[in-house]
Each structure stands twice: as C-alpha cells, then as structure tokens.
PDB file of C-alpha atoms and ligand atoms in Angstrom:
ATOM      1  CA  MET A   1     135.879  74.738 168.715  1.00 98.00           C
ATOM      2  CA  ILE A   2     133.386  76.353 166.653  1.00 98.00           C
ATOM      3  CA  THR A   3     132.901  79.495 166.904  1.00 98.00           C
ATOM      4  CA  MET A   4     130.851  82.097 164.758  1.00 98.00           C
ATOM      5  CA  ASP A   5     133.223  82.621 162.449  1.00 98.00           C
ATOM      6  CA  ASP A   6     132.769  79.090 161.543  1.00 98.00           C
ATOM      7  CA  ILE A   7     129.029  79.140 160.840  1.00 98.00           C
ATOM      8  CA  ILE A   8     128.422  80.136 156.987  1.00 98.00           C
ATOM      9  CA  ARG A   9     125.224  82.672 156.451  1.00 98.00           C
ATOM     10  CA  GLU A  10     122.729  82.859 154.013  1.00 97.00           C
ATOM     11  CA  GLY A  11     124.277  83.684 150.412  1.00 97.00           C
ATOM     12  CA  HIS A  12     126.362  80.790 150.857  1.00 98.00           C
ATOM     13  CA  PRO A  13     125.902  77.361 148.949  1.00 98.00           C
ATOM     14  CA  ALA A  14     125.975  75.065 150.774  1.00 98.00           C
ATOM     15  CA  LEU A  15     122.927  76.398 152.550  1.00 98.00           C
ATOM     16  CA  ARG A  16     120.856  75.366 149.747  1.00 98.00           C
ATOM     17  CA  LYS A  17     123.084  71.613 148.775  1.00 98.00           C
ATOM     18  CA  ALA A  18     121.360  67.973 149.754  1.00 98.00           C
ATOM     19  CA  ALA A  19     123.675  66.774 152.278  1.00 98.00           C
ATOM     20  CA  GLU A  20     125.180  63.891 151.886  1.00 98.00           C
ATOM     21  CA  GLU A  21     124.684  60.619 153.465  1.00 98.00           C
ATOM     22  CA  VAL A  22     127.290  59.481 156.710  1.00 98.00           C
ATOM     23  CA  ALA A  23     128.951  56.425 155.897  1.00 97.00           C
ATOM     24  CA  MET A  24     128.745  53.781 158.574  1.00 96.00           C
ATOM     25  CA  PRO A  25     130.589  53.150 160.892  1.00 95.00           C
ATOM     26  CA  PRO A  26     131.371  56.711 160.747  1.00 96.00           C
ATOM     27  CA  SER A  27     134.869  58.098 160.927  1.00 97.00           C
ATOM     28  CA  ASP A  28     136.985  59.328 163.650  1.00 97.00           C
ATOM     29  CA  GLU A  29     136.835  62.715 161.394  1.00 98.00           C
ATOM     30  CA  ASP A  30     133.107  62.636 161.395  1.00 98.00           C
ATOM     31  CA  LYS A  31     132.683  61.640 165.598  1.00 98.00           C
ATOM     32  CA  LYS A  32     134.340  64.663 166.139  1.00 98.00           C
ATOM     33  CA  THR A  33     132.247  66.922 164.005  1.00 98.00           C
ATOM     34  CA  LEU A  34     129.193  65.790 164.907  1.00 98.00           C
ATOM     35  CA  GLN A  35     131.123  66.124 168.879  1.00 98.00           C
ATOM     36  CA  ASP A  36     132.399  69.861 167.722  1.00 98.00           C
ATOM     37  CA  LEU A  37     128.888  70.702 166.677  1.00 99.00           C
ATOM     38  CA  LEU A  38     127.328  69.662 170.047  1.00 98.00           C
ATOM     39  CA  ASP A  39     129.513  71.458 171.788  1.00 98.00           C
ATOM     40  CA  TYR A  40     128.709  74.343 169.716  1.00 98.00           C
ATOM     41  CA  VAL A  41     124.951  74.458 171.146  1.00 98.00           C
ATOM     42  CA  SER A  42     125.706  73.592 174.917  1.00 98.00           C
ATOM     43  CA  ASN A  43     128.636  75.803 174.985  1.00 98.00           C
ATOM     44  CA  SER A  44     126.442  78.500 172.781  1.00 98.00           C
ATOM     45  CA  GLN A  45     124.051  78.176 176.086  1.00 98.00           C
ATOM     46  CA  ASN A  46     126.910  79.019 179.085  1.00 98.00           C
ATOM     47  CA  PRO A  47     126.532  82.361 179.638  1.00 98.00           C
ATOM     48  CA  GLU A  48     130.924  82.377 180.954  1.00 98.00           C
ATOM     49  CA  MET A  49     131.427  80.784 177.397  1.00 98.00           C
ATOM     50  CA  ILE A  50     129.066  83.567 175.660  1.00 98.00           C
ATOM     51  CA  GLU A  51     130.598  86.333 177.304  1.00 98.00           C
ATOM     52  CA  LYS A  52     134.210  84.421 176.330  1.00 98.00           C
ATOM     53  CA  TYR A  53     133.637  83.531 172.761  1.00 98.00           C
ATOM     54  CA  GLY A  54     131.058  86.042 171.181  1.00 98.00           C
ATOM     55  CA  LEU A  55     128.805  82.825 170.800  1.00 98.00           C
ATOM     56  CA  ARG A  56     124.795  83.094 169.769  1.00 98.00           C
ATOM     57  CA  PRO A  57     123.218  80.717 171.503  1.00 98.00           C
ATOM     58  CA  GLY A  58     120.900  78.136 169.740  1.00 98.00           C
ATOM     59  CA  ILE A  59     119.305  75.121 170.803  1.00 98.00           C
ATOM     60  CA  GLY A  60     120.082  73.367 167.255  1.00 98.00           C
ATOM     61  CA  LEU A  61     123.112  73.098 164.817  1.00 99.00           C
ATOM     62  CA  ALA A  62     123.778  71.577 161.562  1.00 99.00           C
ATOM     63  CA  ALA A  63     126.818  69.984 159.751  1.00 99.00           C
ATOM     64  CA  PRO A  64     125.589  72.021 156.253  1.00 98.00           C
ATOM     65  CA  GLN A  65     126.056  75.249 158.829  1.00 99.00           C
ATOM     66  CA  ILE A  66     129.521  74.996 159.494  1.00 98.00           C
ATOM     67  CA  ASN A  67     130.377  73.984 155.453  1.00 98.00           C
ATOM     68  CA  VAL A  68     130.382  70.231 155.733  1.00 98.00           C
ATOM     69  CA  SER A  69     127.778  69.234 153.868  1.00 98.00           C
ATOM     70  CA  LYS A  70     127.156  65.695 155.685  1.00 98.00           C
ATOM     71  CA  ARG A  71     123.937  65.051 157.077  1.00 99.00           C
ATOM     72  CA  MET A  72     124.531  64.963 160.680  1.00 98.00           C
ATOM     73  CA  ILE A  73     122.496  67.401 163.414  1.00 99.00           C
ATOM     74  CA  ALA A  74     122.655  68.190 166.955  1.00 99.00           C
ATOM     75  CA  ILE A  75     120.366  69.418 169.388  1.00 98.00           C
ATOM     76  CA  ARG A  76     119.803  70.583 173.142  1.00 98.00           C
ATOM     77  CA  LEU A  77     117.654  71.560 174.631  1.00 98.00           C
ATOM     78  CA  THR A  78     114.442  72.061 177.679  1.00 94.00           C
ATOM     79  CA  ASP A  79     110.955  71.033 176.322  1.00 86.00           C
ATOM     80  CA  GLU A  80     107.843  72.674 178.035  1.00 79.00           C
ATOM     81  CA  LYS A  81     107.707  69.856 180.779  1.00 87.00           C
ATOM     82  CA  GLY A  82     111.428  70.918 181.794  1.00 92.00           C
ATOM     83  CA  ILE A  83     113.319  67.985 180.255  1.00 94.00           C
ATOM     84  CA  LEU A  84     116.695  68.099 178.906  1.00 97.00           C
ATOM     85  CA  HIS A  85     116.768  66.898 175.557  1.00 98.00           C
ATOM     86  CA  SER A  86     120.530  66.964 173.693  1.00 98.00           C
ATOM     87  CA  TYR A  87     121.168  64.836 170.680  1.00 98.00           C
ATOM     88  CA  ALA A  88     123.838  64.287 167.981  1.00 98.00           C
ATOM     89  CA  LEU A  89     122.834  62.079 165.072  1.00 99.00           C
ATOM     90  CA  PHE A  90     124.175  60.948 162.162  1.00 99.00           C
ATOM     91  CA  ASN A  91     121.668  60.247 159.122  1.00 99.00           C
ATOM     92  CA  PRO A  92     118.261  61.267 160.450  1.00 99.00           C
ATOM     93  CA  LYS A  93     115.215  60.394 158.525  1.00 98.00           C
ATOM     94  CA  ILE A  94     112.216  61.621 158.932  1.00 99.00           C
ATOM     95  CA  VAL A  95     110.191  58.155 158.316  1.00 99.00           C
ATOM     96  CA  SER A  96     106.113  59.210 159.066  1.00 98.00           C
ATOM     97  CA  HIS A  97     105.029  62.272 160.372  1.00 98.00           C
ATOM     98  CA  SER A  98     101.113  63.518 161.029  1.00 98.00           C
ATOM     99  CA  ILE A  99      98.950  65.095 158.999  1.00 98.00           C
ATOM    100  CA  GLU A 100      98.514  67.643 161.768  1.00 98.00           C
ATOM    101  CA  LYS A 101     100.953  70.364 161.996  1.00 98.00           C
ATOM    102  CA  SER A 102     102.207  72.798 164.659  1.00 98.00           C
ATOM    103  CA  TYR A 103     104.124  76.197 164.603  1.00 98.00           C
ATOM    104  CA  LEU A 104     106.112  78.106 167.532  1.00 98.00           C
ATOM    105  CA  THR A 105     104.130  80.981 168.588  1.00 98.00           C
ATOM    106  CA  SER A 106     107.472  82.916 168.742  1.00 98.00           C
ATOM    107  CA  GLY A 107     108.338  81.925 165.067  1.00 98.00           C
ATOM    108  CA  GLU A 108     111.782  80.880 164.562  1.00 98.00           C
ATOM    109  CA  GLY A 109     115.311  81.910 163.837  1.00 98.00           C
ATOM    110  CA  CYS A 110     118.850  80.416 162.406  1.00 98.00           C
ATOM    111  CA  LEU A 111     122.652  80.778 163.236  1.00 98.00           C
ATOM    112  CA  SER A 112     122.932  81.143 159.724  1.00 98.00           C
ATOM    113  CA  VAL A 113     120.212  84.482 159.226  1.00 98.00           C
ATOM    114  CA  ASP A 114     121.606  87.701 160.929  1.00 98.00           C
ATOM    115  CA  ARG A 115     118.299  89.504 160.083  1.00 98.00           C
ATOM    116  CA  PRO A 116     115.145  88.711 161.805  1.00 97.00           C
ATOM    117  CA  VAL A 117     112.085  87.052 159.901  1.00 98.00           C
ATOM    118  CA  PRO A 118     108.617  87.941 161.286  1.00 98.00           C
ATOM    119  CA  GLY A 119     105.917  84.871 160.491  1.00 98.00           C
ATOM    120  CA  TYR A 120     104.948  81.449 161.357  1.00 98.00           C
ATOM    121  CA  VAL A 121     106.556  78.542 160.317  1.00 98.00           C
ATOM    122  CA  PRO A 122     104.319  75.641 160.205  1.00 98.00           C
ATOM    123  CA  ARG A 123     105.615  72.135 160.373  1.00 98.00           C
ATOM    124  CA  HIS A 124     104.132  68.479 161.445  1.00 98.00           C
ATOM    125  CA  ALA A 125     103.509  68.080 165.006  1.00 98.00           C
ATOM    126  CA  ARG A 126     104.398  64.651 164.913  1.00 98.00           C
ATOM    127  CA  ILE A 127     107.104  62.532 163.463  1.00 99.00           C
ATOM    128  CA  ARG A 128     108.940  59.616 163.628  1.00 99.00           C
ATOM    129  CA  VAL A 129     112.820  59.907 163.480  1.00 99.00           C
ATOM    130  CA  LYS A 130     115.220  56.975 162.696  1.00 99.00           C
ATOM    131  CA  ALA A 131     118.823  58.102 162.877  1.00 98.00           C
ATOM    132  CA  VAL A 132     122.608  56.480 164.359  1.00 98.00           C
ATOM    133  CA  SER A 133     123.247  58.566 167.532  1.00 98.00           C
ATOM    134  CA  LEU A 134     127.359  59.428 168.323  1.00 97.00           C
ATOM    135  CA  GLU A 135     127.747  56.127 169.885  1.00 93.00           C
ATOM    136  CA  GLY A 136     126.561  54.199 166.837  1.00 94.00           C
ATOM    137  CA  GLU A 137     122.974  52.221 167.991  1.00 96.00           C
ATOM    138  CA  GLU A 138     119.889  53.253 166.190  1.00 98.00           C
ATOM    139  CA  LEU A 139     117.641  55.340 167.254  1.00 98.00           C
ATOM    140  CA  ASP A 140     113.508  55.801 166.448  1.00 98.00           C
ATOM    141  CA  LEU A 141     112.462  58.511 168.153  1.00 98.00           C
ATOM    142  CA  ARG A 142     108.271  59.815 168.080  1.00 98.00           C
ATOM    143  CA  LEU A 143     108.372  63.220 168.753  1.00 98.00           C
ATOM    144  CA  ARG A 144     105.943  66.244 169.416  1.00 96.00           C
ATOM    145  CA  GLY A 145     105.853  69.620 170.937  1.00 95.00           C
ATOM    146  CA  LEU A 146     108.934  72.028 170.416  1.00 96.00           C
ATOM    147  CA  LEU A 147     111.307  68.982 170.166  1.00 97.00           C
ATOM    148  CA  SER A 148     109.961  67.873 166.624  1.00 98.00           C
ATOM    149  CA  ILE A 149     110.064  71.270 165.294  1.00 98.00           C
ATOM    150  CA  VAL A 150     114.113  72.217 166.142  1.00 98.00           C
ATOM    151  CA  PHE A 151     113.843  68.582 164.416  1.00 98.00           C
ATOM    152  CA  GLN A 152     112.414  69.668 161.150  1.00 99.00           C
ATOM    153  CA  HIS A 153     113.975  73.170 161.849  1.00 99.00           C
ATOM    154  CA  GLU A 154     117.482  70.852 161.741  1.00 99.00           C
ATOM    155  CA  ILE A 155     116.579  67.785 159.391  1.00 99.00           C
ATOM    156  CA  ASP A 156     115.462  70.999 156.746  1.00 99.00           C
ATOM    157  CA  HIS A 157     119.162  73.094 156.936  1.00 99.00           C
ATOM    158  CA  LEU A 158     120.842  68.879 155.790  1.00 99.00           C
ATOM    159  CA  ASN A 159     118.081  69.476 152.187  1.00 98.00           C
ATOM    160  CA  GLY A 160     118.814  73.074 152.178  1.00 98.00           C
ATOM    161  CA  ILE A 161     115.681  74.232 153.296  1.00 98.00           C
ATOM    162  CA  MET A 162     115.947  77.303 155.299  1.00 98.00           C
ATOM    163  CA  PHE A 163     112.536  78.264 157.881  1.00 98.00           C
ATOM    164  CA  TYR A 164     111.576  81.159 156.440  1.00 98.00           C
ATOM    165  CA  ASP A 165     110.661  78.558 152.850  1.00 98.00           C
ATOM    166  CA  HIS A 166     107.759  77.470 155.047  1.00 98.00           C
ATOM    167  CA  MET A 167     106.286  80.723 155.493  1.00 98.00           C
ATOM    168  CA  ASN A 168     103.126  81.876 154.118  1.00 97.00           C
ATOM    169  CA  GLU A 169     103.944  84.634 151.201  1.00 95.00           C
ATOM    170  CA  LYS A 170     101.103  86.295 151.485  1.00 96.00           C
ATOM    171  CA  ASP A 171     100.822  87.009 155.180  1.00 97.00           C
ATOM    172  CA  PRO A 172     103.443  85.010 157.313  1.00 97.00           C
ATOM    173  CA  MET A 173     101.630  86.539 160.386  1.00 97.00           C
ATOM    174  CA  GLN A 174      98.013  84.564 159.229  1.00 97.00           C
ATOM    175  CA  GLU A 175      98.669  81.872 162.051  1.00 96.00           C
ATOM    176  CA  PRO A 176      98.126  78.824 160.134  1.00 96.00           C
ATOM    177  CA  GLU A 177      94.779  77.448 160.281  1.00 95.00           C
ATOM    178  CA  GLY A 178      94.334  74.662 161.974  1.00 97.00           C
ATOM    179  CA  ALA A 179      97.441  74.346 163.685  1.00 98.00           C
ATOM    180  CA  ILE A 180      98.989  73.539 167.109  1.00 98.00           C
ATOM    181  CA  ALA A 181     100.720  76.934 168.550  1.00 98.00           C
ATOM    182  CA  ILE A 182     103.211  76.244 170.686  1.00 96.00           C
ATOM    183  CA  GLU A 183     104.089  79.057 173.399  1.00 94.00           C
TER     184      GLU A 183
HETATM  185  O1  LIG B 201     119.912  75.174 162.515  1.00 83.37           O
HETATM  186  C1  LIG B 201     119.885  75.370 164.179  1.00 83.37           C
HETATM  187  N1  LIG B 201     119.439  76.882 164.169  1.00 83.37           N
HETATM  188  O2  LIG B 201     119.873  77.596 163.069  1.00 83.37           O
HETATM  189  C2  LIG B 201     119.362  77.660 165.616  1.00 83.37           C
HETATM  190  C3  LIG B 201     117.920  77.861 165.705  1.00 83.37           C
HETATM  191  C4  LIG B 201     117.562  76.170 166.042  1.00 83.37           C
HETATM  192  C5  LIG B 201     115.605  76.593 166.064  1.00 83.37           C
HETATM  193  C6  LIG B 201     115.372  78.216 166.841  1.00 83.37           C
HETATM  194  C7  LIG B 201     113.728  78.135 166.188  1.00 83.37           C
HETATM  195  C8  LIG B 201     113.286  77.041 165.999  1.00 83.37           C
HETATM  196  C9  LIG B 201     113.171  75.623 165.764  1.00 83.37           C
HETATM  197  C10 LIG B 201     114.539  75.848 165.749  1.00 83.37           C
HETATM  198 NI1  LIG B 202     118.911  77.229 161.461  1.00 83.37          NI
END
C-alpha cells in the first residue's frame, strides 16, 4: 500500500516532468499502480487508517507523486451537493474548457508540498475531460465546481505543474477578477 514514505516532495525532479501516456490496454502493473493510488486516497479519508499509518488526507493523487512518470490519477471526494465521486483514470485529457475561471476560497494544498502556500489558484470553471477508467471504459466527463478544480490539480501533476504556479505573483491573495468563488 502507498504511505507518505512513497510520496515525493517538491524539489524532486519527477514533479517537474511531463508524464508518459499509459499504453492501452493497460498492463497488470499499471492497473495495480492506479488501484494503489485510489486506495491511498480512500485510506487517507479513513480515521483508523490515518491513525495507523500516519497518512495525510488527500482528495486526489497523481502517479508522478509516487515517482511513477505515467499519466494516471485518482480522485475521491464528496462534492458541494453531498455526492461521492470516485475516479481512477488513465490518460485523462482536458479536451475543452470554459473561458470563465473559478477558484477555491480556501486556496489549495498538495501532498507533495510540506508547507502552507497561501493564495488563490485561478482555474477553468468548467472542463470537458476524456479518459480511460481502471475497468477500460472510455469516459467523457463534463465537470464543474470542486470536482473540476481537483481534476485540474491532478492533471497539472501529469504536466509537471504545481498549484502555486497559477498564483498571482504580485498578490496571491487578490481574488481572481470575474472568477467564481468556490467555498
Ligand atoms: O495531487 C493531489 N494532492 O497533492 C492532494 C491535494 C489535492 C487538492 C487539494 C486542494 C485542491 C485541489 C486538489
Ligand atoms: Ni497535488
């Protein structure tokens, strides 16, 4: 199972590399890696597991964060409507997006960043994502709200981008102009 010991931290070069597409159909090894990513996210939301293994809670995780430079992400979160979303995806791709932006009023964090980085992270408000699920089905998702934000955070990791790269350098705490604030 993945624990915090497996998660690389900022400064590790793998966090700044573009990850490779996963060959389809996925190998057993790639399927196991993707399942392990989803298991980490799920375990990190379970109080007993957090306690037992010293896990830092996360709502997503990308393969480069465990030093696997392949295009795989896992996401598990309950959205603003109380709906549980759980995704384990190969080769996710943002195929289109809104001009309108959105941001989390709480800012963002990262399991690979062992420090708070205050500031707003402007992102696309709505995105259309194509990907292949762990079970091999092709997905075509239209996302908004918190789920859209988290997908963009994870797909950024596949392109060597960290959340703070998007912040306004002059004033990170300036609300992004005309963007939707997500509480
Ligand atoms: O890459 C996953 N990760 O480092 C865990 C935190 C995920 C995350 C946190 C805040 C906003 C969007 C995504
Ligand atoms: Ni992250």
